């Protein structure tokens, strides 16, 4: 990036400090990766780190936020709302815009596509989505995982993640959330739904154990880089 | 075997590989009596959720939670039988 930035940028989101990991450099637009939501984010952490490394090989910087209440964030998950996550993505895009002097490419994965329309359009060069899902689908799959893993203990009404109930401002807002705005949509080769491009790989977000697929990460990085190169100001 | 029935079997094998991380060569050796739930350490209750959701997506079916039990997941053959009844 033309103006070096810290490896970990600190952002203030609704009064709390949150963290954005930044990798690589290059005189090009940076890519803001928006991770999947809930358990899918954990299963895809390795994949996203590999995508960042591959983007760096291509000379393109990238950034990955820890959404409030997840990863290194100190915000209690029980208090997190969808607005917090959207504000984090918006602030991250704004920071990359300032740091590189160019609008950022946004590359979202799965439920991350529900957040990628949050930034100021002036901060965004284009949106890329891998296997986007609706908020209602995210909640349904969360509910199934919760029921399948049900153990003894007091049942919690409503959606739960890792033993913590989702705040009304998260569950309620997710129920109605849809991916919005124009984007290049990519899916895996085995996925029958419509897509602009199909990439090799397997649905890492549903793996029983976190897996690693360097070829998939490389294909993702190359497709993002190609789209970034065609966007204005990249 | 009809072509559709064969596609369901192929889909089940590739989902077992993709979701449970079991080597494709090993999954290719699974026969109808191969035990699954309780026999594969990869297939715990959380993995069942991911496995069923991926099968729903690829086969265009809906599986209700109350249809999921140890019997249905007992062997490769019992799971395949369940999926064929759903999809065909």
JSON list of N, CA and C in Angstrom, two decimals, chain A residues 69-140:
[
{"chain": "A", "resi": 69, "resn": "UNK", "atom": "N", "xyz": [-17.56, -9.11, 18.64]},
{"chain": "A", "resi": 69, "resn": "UNK", "atom": "CA", "xyz": [-18.03, -10.29, 19.36]},
{"chain": "A", "resi": 69, "resn": "UNK", "atom": "C", "xyz": [-17.43, -11.59, 18.87]},
{"chain": "A", "resi": 70, "resn": "UNK", "atom": "N", "xyz": [-16.55, -11.54, 17.86]},
{"chain": "A", "resi": 70, "resn": "UNK", "atom": "CA", "xyz": [-15.94, -12.78, 17.33]},
{"chain": "A", "resi": 70, "resn": "UNK", "atom": "C", "xyz": [-14.42, -12.61, 17.31]},
{"chain": "A", "resi": 71, "resn": "UNK", "atom": "N", "xyz": [-13.71, -13.70, 17.16]},
{"chain": "A", "resi": 71, "resn": "UNK", "atom": "CA", "xyz": [-12.25, -13.66, 17.06]},
{"chain": "A", "resi": 71, "resn": "UNK", "atom": "C", "xyz": [-11.63, -12.95, 18.25]},
{"chain": "A", "resi": 72, "resn": "UNK", "atom": "N", "xyz": [-10.78, -11.96, 17.96]},
{"chain": "A", "resi": 72, "resn": "UNK", "atom": "CA", "xyz": [-10.06, -11.25, 19.03]},
{"chain": "A", "resi": 72, "resn": "UNK", "atom": "C", "xyz": [-10.90, -10.13, 19.65]},
{"chain": "A", "resi": 73, "resn": "UNK", "atom": "N", "xyz": [-12.09, -9.90, 19.13]},
{"chain": "A", "resi": 73, "resn": "UNK", "atom": "CA", "xyz": [-12.92, -8.81, 19.65]},
{"chain": "A", "resi": 73, "resn": "UNK", "atom": "C", "xyz": [-13.24, -9.03, 21.13]},
{"chain": "A", "resi": 74, "resn": "UNK", "atom": "N", "xyz": [-13.18, -7.96, 21.91]},
{"chain": "A", "resi": 74, "resn": "UNK", "atom": "CA", "xyz": [-13.50, -8.05, 23.34]},
{"chain": "A", "resi": 74, "resn": "UNK", "atom": "C", "xyz": [-14.97, -7.74, 23.61]},
{"chain": "A", "resi": 75, "resn": "UNK", "atom": "N", "xyz": [-15.70, -7.38, 22.57]},
{"chain": "A", "resi": 75, "resn": "UNK", "atom": "CA", "xyz": [-17.13, -7.09, 22.74]},
{"chain": "A", "resi": 75, "resn": "UNK", "atom": "C", "xyz": [-17.88, -8.38, 23.09]},
{"chain": "A", "resi": 76, "resn": "UNK", "atom": "N", "xyz": [-18.69, -8.36, 24.15]},
{"chain": "A", "resi": 76, "resn": "UNK", "atom": "CA", "xyz": [-19.46, -9.57, 24.49]},
{"chain": "A", "resi": 76, "resn": "UNK", "atom": "C", "xyz": [-20.40, -9.95, 23.33]},
{"chain": "A", "resi": 77, "resn": "UNK", "atom": "N", "xyz": [-20.34, -11.22, 22.92]},
{"chain": "A", "resi": 77, "resn": "UNK", "atom": "CA", "xyz": [-21.16, -11.65, 21.79]},
{"chain": "A", "resi": 77, "resn": "UNK", "atom": "C", "xyz": [-22.65, -11.42, 22.05]},
{"chain": "A", "resi": 78, "resn": "UNK", "atom": "N", "xyz": [-23.06, -11.60, 23.31]},
{"chain": "A", "resi": 78, "resn": "UNK", "atom": "CA", "xyz": [-24.49, -11.49, 23.64]},
{"chain": "A", "resi": 78, "resn": "UNK", "atom": "C", "xyz": [-25.05, -10.09, 23.34]},
{"chain": "A", "resi": 79, "resn": "UNK", "atom": "N", "xyz": [-24.15, -9.09, 23.21]},
{"chain": "A", "resi": 79, "resn": "UNK", "atom": "CA", "xyz": [-24.62, -7.72, 22.99]},
{"chain": "A", "resi": 79, "resn": "UNK", "atom": "C", "xyz": [-24.54, -7.30, 21.52]},
{"chain": "A", "resi": 80, "resn": "UNK", "atom": "N", "xyz": [-23.99, -8.17, 20.68]},
{"chain": "A", "resi": 80, "resn": "UNK", "atom": "CA", "xyz": [-23.70, -7.77, 19.30]},
{"chain": "A", "resi": 80, "resn": "UNK", "atom": "C", "xyz": [-24.97, -7.71, 18.44]},
{"chain": "A", "resi": 81, "resn": "UNK", "atom": "N", "xyz": [-25.06, -6.66, 17.62]},
{"chain": "A", "resi": 81, "resn": "UNK", "atom": "CA", "xyz": [-26.19, -6.53, 16.70]},
{"chain": "A", "resi": 81, "resn": "UNK", "atom": "C", "xyz": [-25.66, -6.57, 15.25]},
{"chain": "A", "resi": 82, "resn": "UNK", "atom": "N", "xyz": [-26.57, -6.79, 14.34]},
{"chain": "A", "resi": 82, "resn": "UNK", "atom": "CA", "xyz": [-26.19, -6.79, 12.92]},
{"chain": "A", "resi": 82, "resn": "UNK", "atom": "C", "xyz": [-25.63, -5.41, 12.54]},
{"chain": "A", "resi": 83, "resn": "UNK", "atom": "N", "xyz": [-26.17, -4.37, 13.15]},
{"chain": "A", "resi": 83, "resn": "UNK", "atom": "CA", "xyz": [-25.68, -3.01, 12.86]},
{"chain": "A", "resi": 83, "resn": "UNK", "atom": "C", "xyz": [-24.20, -2.87, 13.25]},
{"chain": "A", "resi": 84, "resn": "UNK", "atom": "N", "xyz": [-23.77, -3.54, 14.33]},
{"chain": "A", "resi": 84, "resn": "UNK", "atom": "CA", "xyz": [-22.35, -3.50, 14.73]},
{"chain": "A", "resi": 84, "resn": "UNK", "atom": "C", "xyz": [-21.49, -4.13, 13.64]},
{"chain": "A", "resi": 85, "resn": "UNK", "atom": "N", "xyz": [-21.92, -5.27, 13.13]},
{"chain": "A", "resi": 85, "resn": "UNK", "atom": "CA", "xyz": [-21.14, -5.96, 12.09]},
{"chain": "A", "resi": 85, "resn": "UNK", "atom": "C", "xyz": [-21.07, -5.12, 10.82]},
{"chain": "A", "resi": 86, "resn": "UNK", "atom": "N", "xyz": [-22.21, -4.52, 10.47]},
{"chain": "A", "resi": 86, "resn": "UNK", "atom": "CA", "xyz": [-22.23, -3.69, 9.26]},
{"chain": "A", "resi": 86, "resn": "UNK", "atom": "C", "xyz": [-21.36, -2.44, 9.44]},
{"chain": "A", "resi": 87, "resn": "UNK", "atom": "N", "xyz": [-21.38, -1.87, 10.63]},
{"chain": "A", "resi": 87, "resn": "UNK", "atom": "CA", "xyz": [-20.54, -0.69, 10.90]},
{"chain": "A", "resi": 87, "resn": "UNK", "atom": "C", "xyz": [-19.07, -1.06, 10.82]},
{"chain": "A", "resi": 88, "resn": "UNK", "atom": "N", "xyz": [-18.73, -2.27, 11.28]},
{"chain": "A", "resi": 88, "resn": "UNK", "atom": "CA", "xyz": [-17.33, -2.73, 11.22]},
{"chain": "A", "resi": 88, "resn": "UNK", "atom": "C", "xyz": [-16.87, -2.84, 9.78]},
{"chain": "A", "resi": 89, "resn": "UNK", "atom": "N", "xyz": [-17.70, -3.40, 8.92]},
{"chain": "A", "resi": 89, "resn": "UNK", "atom": "CA", "xyz": [-17.33, -3.56, 7.51]},
{"chain": "A", "resi": 89, "resn": "UNK", "atom": "C", "xyz": [-17.22, -2.19, 6.84]},
{"chain": "A", "resi": 90, "resn": "UNK", "atom": "N", "xyz": [-18.14, -1.29, 7.17]},
{"chain": "A", "resi": 90, "resn": "UNK", "atom": "CA", "xyz": [-18.10, 0.05, 6.59]},
{"chain": "A", "resi": 90, "resn": "UNK", "atom": "C", "xyz": [-16.83, 0.78, 7.02]},
{"chain": "A", "resi": 91, "resn": "UNK", "atom": "N", "xyz": [-16.48, 0.70, 8.30]},
{"chain": "A", "resi": 91, "resn": "UNK", "atom": "CA", "xyz": [-15.28, 1.39, 8.81]},
{"chain": "A", "resi": 91, "resn": "UNK", "atom": "C", "xyz": [-14.02, 0.78, 8.21]},
{"chain": "A", "resi": 92, "resn": "UNK", "atom": "N", "xyz": [-14.03, -0.53, 8.01]},
{"chain": "A", "resi": 92, "resn": "UNK", "atom": "CA", "xyz": [-12.85, -1.20, 7.44]},
{"chain": "A", "resi": 92, "resn": "UNK", "atom": "C", "xyz": [-12.63, -0.76, 5.99]},
{"chain": "A", "resi": 93, "resn": "UNK", "atom": "N", "xyz": [-13.71, -0.65, 5.23]},
{"chain": "A", "resi": 93, "resn": "UNK", "atom": "CA", "xyz": [-13.59, -0.20, 3.83]},
{"chain": "A", "resi": 93, "resn": "UNK", "atom": "C", "xyz": [-13.09, 1.24, 3.79]},
{"chain": "A", "resi": 94, "resn": "UNK", "atom": "N", "xyz": [-13.59, 2.06, 4.69]},
{"chain": "A", "resi": 94, "resn": "UNK", "atom": "CA", "xyz": [-13.16, 3.48, 4.73]},
{"chain": "A", "resi": 94, "resn": "UNK", "atom": "C", "xyz": [-11.68, 3.56, 5.07]},
{"chain": "A", "resi": 95, "resn": "UNK", "atom": "N", "xyz": [-11.22, 2.71, 6.00]},
{"chain": "A", "resi": 95, "resn": "UNK", "atom": "CA", "xyz": [-9.81, 2.74, 6.39]},
{"chain": "A", "resi": 95, "resn": "UNK", "atom": "C", "xyz": [-8.92, 2.32, 5.21]},
{"chain": "A", "resi": 96, "resn": "UNK", "atom": "N", "xyz": [-9.32, 1.29, 4.48]},
{"chain": "A", "resi": 96, "resn": "UNK", "atom": "CA", "xyz": [-8.52, 0.84, 3.34]},
{"chain": "A", "resi": 96, "resn": "UNK", "atom": "C", "xyz": [-8.49, 1.92, 2.25]},
{"chain": "A", "resi": 97, "resn": "UNK", "atom": "N", "xyz": [-9.61, 2.60, 2.08]},
{"chain": "A", "resi": 97, "resn": "UNK", "atom": "CA", "xyz": [-9.68, 3.66, 1.08]},
{"chain": "A", "resi": 97, "resn": "UNK", "atom": "C", "xyz": [-8.64, 4.75, 1.40]},
{"chain": "A", "resi": 98, "resn": "UNK", "atom": "N", "xyz": [-8.60, 5.14, 2.67]},
{"chain": "A", "resi": 98, "resn": "UNK", "atom": "CA", "xyz": [-7.65, 6.17, 3.10]},
{"chain": "A", "resi": 98, "resn": "UNK", "atom": "C", "xyz": [-6.21, 5.65, 2.99]},
{"chain": "A", "resi": 99, "resn": "UNK", "atom": "N", "xyz": [-6.00, 4.40, 3.41]},
{"chain": "A", "resi": 99, "resn": "UNK", "atom": "CA", "xyz": [-4.64, 3.85, 3.47]},
{"chain": "A", "resi": 99, "resn": "UNK", "atom": "C", "xyz": [-4.03, 3.69, 2.08]},
{"chain": "A", "resi": 100, "resn": "UNK", "atom": "N", "xyz": [-4.85, 3.31, 1.10]},
{"chain": "A", "resi": 100, "resn": "UNK", "atom": "CA", "xyz": [-4.32, 3.03, -0.23]},
{"chain": "A", "resi": 100, "resn": "UNK", "atom": "C", "xyz": [-4.59, 4.17, -1.21]},
{"chain": "A", "resi": 101, "resn": "UNK", "atom": "N", "xyz": [-5.49, 5.07, -0.83]},
{"chain": "A", "resi": 101, "resn": "UNK", "atom": "CA", "xyz": [-5.87, 6.13, -1.75]},
{"chain": "A", "resi": 101, "resn": "UNK", "atom": "C", "xyz": [-6.79, 5.65, -2.86]},
{"chain": "A", "resi": 102, "resn": "UNK", "atom": "N", "xyz": [-7.28, 4.42, -2.71]},
{"chain": "A", "resi": 102, "resn": "UNK", "atom": "CA", "xyz": [-8.20, 3.87, -3.73]},
{"chain": "A", "resi": 102, "resn": "UNK", "atom": "C", "xyz": [-9.36, 3.17, -3.03]},
{"chain": "A", "resi": 103, "resn": "UNK", "atom": "N", "xyz": [-10.54, 3.19, -3.67]},
{"chain": "A", "resi": 103, "resn": "UNK", "atom": "CA", "xyz": [-11.66, 2.43, -3.10]},
{"chain": "A", "resi": 103, "resn": "UNK", "atom": "C", "xyz": [-11.29, 0.95, -3.01]},
{"chain": "A", "resi": 104, "resn": "UNK", "atom": "N", "xyz": [-11.82, 0.27, -2.01]},
{"chain": "A", "resi": 104, "resn": "UNK", "atom": "CA", "xyz": [-11.47, -1.14, -1.77]},
{"chain": "A", "resi": 104, "resn": "UNK", "atom": "C", "xyz": [-12.37, -2.09, -2.55]},
{"chain": "A", "resi": 105, "resn": "UNK", "atom": "N", "xyz": [-11.82, -3.25, -2.88]},
{"chain": "A", "resi": 105, "resn": "UNK", "atom": "CA", "xyz": [-12.63, -4.37, -3.38]},
{"chain": "A", "resi": 105, "resn": "UNK", "atom": "C", "xyz": [-13.18, -5.08, -2.17]},
{"chain": "A", "resi": 106, "resn": "UNK", "atom": "N", "xyz": [-14.45, -5.45, -2.19]},
{"chain": "A", "resi": 106, "resn": "UNK", "atom": "CA", "xyz": [-15.00, -6.20, -1.07]},
{"chain": "A", "resi": 106, "resn": "UNK", "atom": "C", "xyz": [-15.25, -7.63, -1.54]},
{"chain": "A", "resi": 107, "resn": "UNK", "atom": "N", "xyz": [-14.67, -8.58, -0.84]},
{"chain": "A", "resi": 107, "resn": "UNK", "atom": "CA", "xyz": [-14.87, -10.00, -1.17]},
{"chain": "A", "resi": 107, "resn": "UNK", "atom": "C", "xyz": [-15.51, -10.68, 0.03]},
{"chain": "A", "resi": 108, "resn": "UNK", "atom": "N", "xyz": [-16.77, -11.05, -0.10]},
{"chain": "A", "resi": 108, "resn": "UNK", "atom": "CA", "xyz": [-17.49, -11.62, 1.04]},
{"chain": "A", "resi": 108, "resn": "UNK", "atom": "C", "xyz": [-17.77, -13.10, 0.80]},
{"chain": "A", "resi": 109, "resn": "UNK", "atom": "N", "xyz": [-17.87, -13.80, 1.90]},
{"chain": "A", "resi": 109, "resn": "UNK", "atom": "CA", "xyz": [-18.08, -15.25, 1.87]},
{"chain": "A", "resi": 109, "resn": "UNK", "atom": "C", "xyz": [-19.35, -15.58, 2.63]},
{"chain": "A", "resi": 110, "resn": "UNK", "atom": "N", "xyz": [-20.24, -16.38, 1.98]},
{"chain": "A", "resi": 110, "resn": "UNK", "atom": "CA", "xyz": [-21.44, -16.85, 2.65]},
{"chain": "A", "resi": 110, "resn": "UNK", "atom": "C", "xyz": [-22.24, -15.70, 3.28]},
{"chain": "A", "resi": 111, "resn": "UNK", "atom": "N", "xyz": [-22.51, -15.77, 4.58]},
{"chain": "A", "resi": 111, "resn": "UNK", "atom": "CA", "xyz": [-23.30, -14.73, 5.24]},
{"chain": "A", "resi": 111, "resn": "UNK", "atom": "C", "xyz": [-22.63, -13.38, 5.28]},
{"chain": "A", "resi": 112, "resn": "UNK", "atom": "N", "xyz": [-21.33, -13.34, 4.99]},
{"chain": "A", "resi": 112, "resn": "UNK", "atom": "CA", "xyz": [-20.64, -12.06, 4.90]},
{"chain": "A", "resi": 112, "resn": "UNK", "atom": "C", "xyz": [-21.25, -11.17, 3.82]},
{"chain": "A", "resi": 113, "resn": "UNK", "atom": "N", "xyz": [-21.93, -11.79, 2.85]},
{"chain": "A", "resi": 113, "resn": "UNK", "atom": "CA", "xyz": [-22.58, -11.03, 1.78]},
{"chain": "A", "resi": 113, "resn": "UNK", "atom": "C", "xyz": [-23.73, -10.17, 2.31]},
{"chain": "A", "resi": 114, "resn": "UNK", "atom": "N", "xyz": [-24.16, -10.45, 3.55]},
{"chain": "A", "resi": 114, "resn": "UNK", "atom": "CA", "xyz": [-25.23, -9.64, 4.14]},
{"chain": "A", "resi": 114, "resn": "UNK", "atom": "C", "xyz": [-24.68, -8.33, 4.72]},
{"chain": "A", "resi": 115, "resn": "UNK", "atom": "N", "xyz": [-23.36, -8.18, 4.69]},
{"chain": "A", "resi": 115, "resn": "UNK", "atom": "CA", "xyz": [-22.71, -7.00, 5.28]},
{"chain": "A", "resi": 115, "resn": "UNK", "atom": "C", "xyz": [-22.03, -6.13, 4.23]},
{"chain": "A", "resi": 116, "resn": "UNK", "atom": "N", "xyz": [-21.83, -6.66, 3.01]},
{"chain": "A", "resi": 116, "resn": "UNK", "atom": "CA", "xyz": [-20.92, -5.97, 2.07]},
{"chain": "A", "resi": 116, "resn": "UNK", "atom": "C", "xyz": [-21.51, -4.73, 1.42]},
{"chain": "A", "resi": 117, "resn": "UNK", "atom": "N", "xyz": [-22.82, -4.50, 1.63]},
{"chain": "A", "resi": 117, "resn": "UNK", "atom": "CA", "xyz": [-23.42, -3.28, 1.09]},
{"chain": "A", "resi": 117, "resn": "UNK", "atom": "C", "xyz": [-23.43, -2.16, 2.13]},
{"chain": "A", "resi": 118, "resn": "UNK", "atom": "N", "xyz": [-22.80, -2.40, 3.29]},
{"chain": "A", "resi": 118, "resn": "UNK", "atom": "CA", "xyz": [-22.82, -1.39, 4.36]},
{"chain": "A", "resi": 118, "resn": "UNK", "atom": "C", "xyz": [-21.90, -0.20, 4.11]},
{"chain": "A", "resi": 119, "resn": "UNK", "atom": "N", "xyz": [-20.72, -0.39, 3.46]},
{"chain": "A", "resi": 119, "resn": "UNK", "atom": "CA", "xyz": [-19.81, 0.75, 3.31]},
{"chain": "A", "resi": 119, "resn": "UNK", "atom": "C", "xyz": [-20.39, 1.86, 2.44]},
{"chain": "A", "resi": 120, "resn": "UNK", "atom": "N", "xyz": [-19.82, 3.05, 2.62]},
{"chain": "A", "resi": 120, "resn": "UNK", "atom": "CA", "xyz": [-20.10, 4.18, 1.74]},
{"chain": "A", "resi": 120, "resn": "UNK", "atom": "C", "xyz": [-19.68, 3.76, 0.32]},
{"chain": "A", "resi": 121, "resn": "UNK", "atom": "N", "xyz": [-20.58, 3.90, -0.67]},
{"chain": "A", "resi": 121, "resn": "UNK", "atom": "CA", "xyz": [-20.22, 3.48, -2.04]},
{"chain": "A", "resi": 121, "resn": "UNK", "atom": "C", "xyz": [-18.93, 4.12, -2.53]},
{"chain": "A", "resi": 122, "resn": "UNK", "atom": "N", "xyz": [-18.58, 5.29, -2.01]},
{"chain": "A", "resi": 122, "resn": "UNK", "atom": "CA", "xyz": [-17.34, 5.96, -2.43]},
{"chain": "A", "resi": 122, "resn": "UNK", "atom": "C", "xyz": [-16.10, 5.17, -2.00]},
{"chain": "A", "resi": 123, "resn": "UNK", "atom": "N", "xyz": [-16.26, 4.30, -1.00]},
{"chain": "A", "resi": 123, "resn": "UNK", "atom": "CA", "xyz": [-15.12, 3.51, -0.50]},
{"chain": "A", "resi": 123, "resn": "UNK", "atom": "C", "xyz": [-14.99, 2.17, -1.22]},
{"chain": "A", "resi": 124, "resn": "UNK", "atom": "N", "xyz": [-15.92, 1.88, -2.15]},
{"chain": "A", "resi": 124, "resn": "UNK", "atom": "CA", "xyz": [-16.00, 0.53, -2.73]},
{"chain": "A", "resi": 124, "resn": "UNK", "atom": "C", "xyz": [-15.79, 0.55, -4.24]},
{"chain": "A", "resi": 125, "resn": "UNK", "atom": "N", "xyz": [-14.83, -0.28, -4.70]},
{"chain": "A", "resi": 125, "resn": "UNK", "atom": "CA", "xyz": [-14.59, -0.40, -6.15]},
{"chain": "A", "resi": 125, "resn": "UNK", "atom": "C", "xyz": [-15.50, -1.46, -6.76]},
{"chain": "A", "resi": 126, "resn": "UNK", "atom": "N", "xyz": [-15.86, -2.48, -5.98]},
{"chain": "A", "resi": 126, "resn": "UNK", "atom": "CA", "xyz": [-16.70, -3.54, -6.49]},
{"chain": "A", "resi": 126, "resn": "UNK", "atom": "C", "xyz": [-16.89, -4.61, -5.44]},
{"chain": "A", "resi": 127, "resn": "UNK", "atom": "N", "xyz": [-17.94, -5.43, -5.64]},
{"chain": "A", "resi": 127, "resn": "UNK", "atom": "CA", "xyz": [-18.24, -6.49, -4.68]},
{"chain": "A", "resi": 127, "resn": "UNK", "atom": "C", "xyz": [-18.15, -7.86, -5.34]},
{"chain": "A", "resi": 128, "resn": "UNK", "atom": "N", "xyz": [-17.53, -8.78, -4.63]},
{"chain": "A", "resi": 128, "resn": "UNK", "atom": "CA", "xyz": [-17.34, -10.17, -5.07]},
{"chain": "A", "resi": 128, "resn": "UNK", "atom": "C", "xyz": [-17.91, -11.04, -3.96]},
{"chain": "A", "resi": 129, "resn": "UNK", "atom": "N", "xyz": [-18.72, -12.03, -4.32]},
{"chain": "A", "resi": 129, "resn": "UNK", "atom": "CA", "xyz": [-19.35, -12.86, -3.28]},
{"chain": "A", "resi": 129, "resn": "UNK", "atom": "C", "xyz": [-19.16, -14.33, -3.58]},
{"chain": "A", "resi": 130, "resn": "UNK", "atom": "N", "xyz": [-18.74, -15.09, -2.58]},
{"chain": "A", "resi": 130, "resn": "UNK", "atom": "CA", "xyz": [-18.65, -16.53, -2.73]},
{"chain": "A", "resi": 130, "resn": "UNK", "atom": "C", "xyz": [-19.83, -17.18, -2.01]},
{"chain": "A", "resi": 131, "resn": "UNK", "atom": "N", "xyz": [-20.64, -17.93, -2.77]},
{"chain": "A", "resi": 131, "resn": "UNK", "atom": "CA", "xyz": [-21.78, -18.68, -2.23]},
{"chain": "A", "resi": 131, "resn": "UNK", "atom": "C", "xyz": [-22.58, -17.85, -1.22]},
{"chain": "A", "resi": 132, "resn": "UNK", "atom": "N", "xyz": [-23.10, -16.69, -1.67]},
{"chain": "A", "resi": 132, "resn": "UNK", "atom": "CA", "xyz": [-23.85, -15.85, -0.72]},
{"chain": "A", "resi": 132, "resn": "UNK", "atom": "C", "xyz": [-25.11, -16.56, -0.22]},
{"chain": "A", "resi": 133, "resn": "UNK", "atom": "N", "xyz": [-25.50, -16.27, 1.01]},
{"chain": "A", "resi": 133, "resn": "UNK", "atom": "CA", "xyz": [-26.72, -16.85, 1.59]},
{"chain": "A", "resi": 133, "resn": "UNK", "atom": "C", "xyz": [-27.58, -15.75, 2.19]},
{"chain": "A", "resi": 134, "resn": "UNK", "atom": "N", "xyz": [-28.88, -16.06, 2.31]},
{"chain": "A", "resi": 134, "resn": "UNK", "atom": "CA", "xyz": [-29.80, -15.13, 2.95]},
{"chain": "A", "resi": 134, "resn": "UNK", "atom": "C", "xyz": [-29.69, -15.29, 4.47]},
{"chain": "A", "resi": 135, "resn": "UNK", "atom": "N", "xyz": [-30.08, -14.23, 5.17]},
{"chain": "A", "resi": 135, "resn": "UNK", "atom": "CA", "xyz": [-30.03, -14.28, 6.63]},
{"chain": "A", "resi": 135, "resn": "UNK", "atom": "C", "xyz": [-30.89, -15.38, 7.22]},
{"chain": "A", "resi": 136, "resn": "UNK", "atom": "N", "xyz": [-32.07, -15.61, 6.61]},
{"chain": "A", "resi": 136, "resn": "UNK", "atom": "CA", "xyz": [-32.96, -16.65, 7.12]},
{"chain": "A", "resi": 136, "resn": "UNK", "atom": "C", "xyz": [-32.29, -18.03, 7.04]},
{"chain": "A", "resi": 137, "resn": "UNK", "atom": "N", "xyz": [-31.50, -18.25, 5.97]},
{"chain": "A", "resi": 137, "resn": "UNK", "atom": "CA", "xyz": [-30.79, -19.52, 5.81]},
{"chain": "A", "resi": 137, "resn": "UNK", "atom": "C", "xyz": [-29.72, -19.66, 6.89]},
{"chain": "A", "resi": 138, "resn": "UNK", "atom": "N", "xyz": [-29.01, -18.58, 7.17]},
{"chain": "A", "resi": 138, "resn": "UNK", "atom": "CA", "xyz": [-27.98, -18.60, 8.22]},
{"chain": "A", "resi": 138, "resn": "UNK", "atom": "C", "xyz": [-28.62, -19.01, 9.54]},
{"chain": "A", "resi": 139, "resn": "UNK", "atom": "N", "xyz": [-29.78, -18.42, 9.86]},
{"chain": "A", "resi": 139, "resn": "UNK", "atom": "CA", "xyz": [-30.44, -18.73, 11.13]},
{"chain": "A", "resi": 139, "resn": "UNK", "atom": "C", "xyz": [-30.95, -20.17, 11.16]},
{"chain": "A", "resi": 140, "resn": "UNK", "atom": "N", "xyz": [-31.45, -20.65, 10.02]},
{"chain": "A", "resi": 140, "resn": "UNK", "atom": "CA", "xyz": [-31.98, -22.01, 9.97]},
{"chain": "A", "resi": 140, "resn": "UNK", "atom": "C", "xyz": [-30.85, -23.02, 10.22]}
]
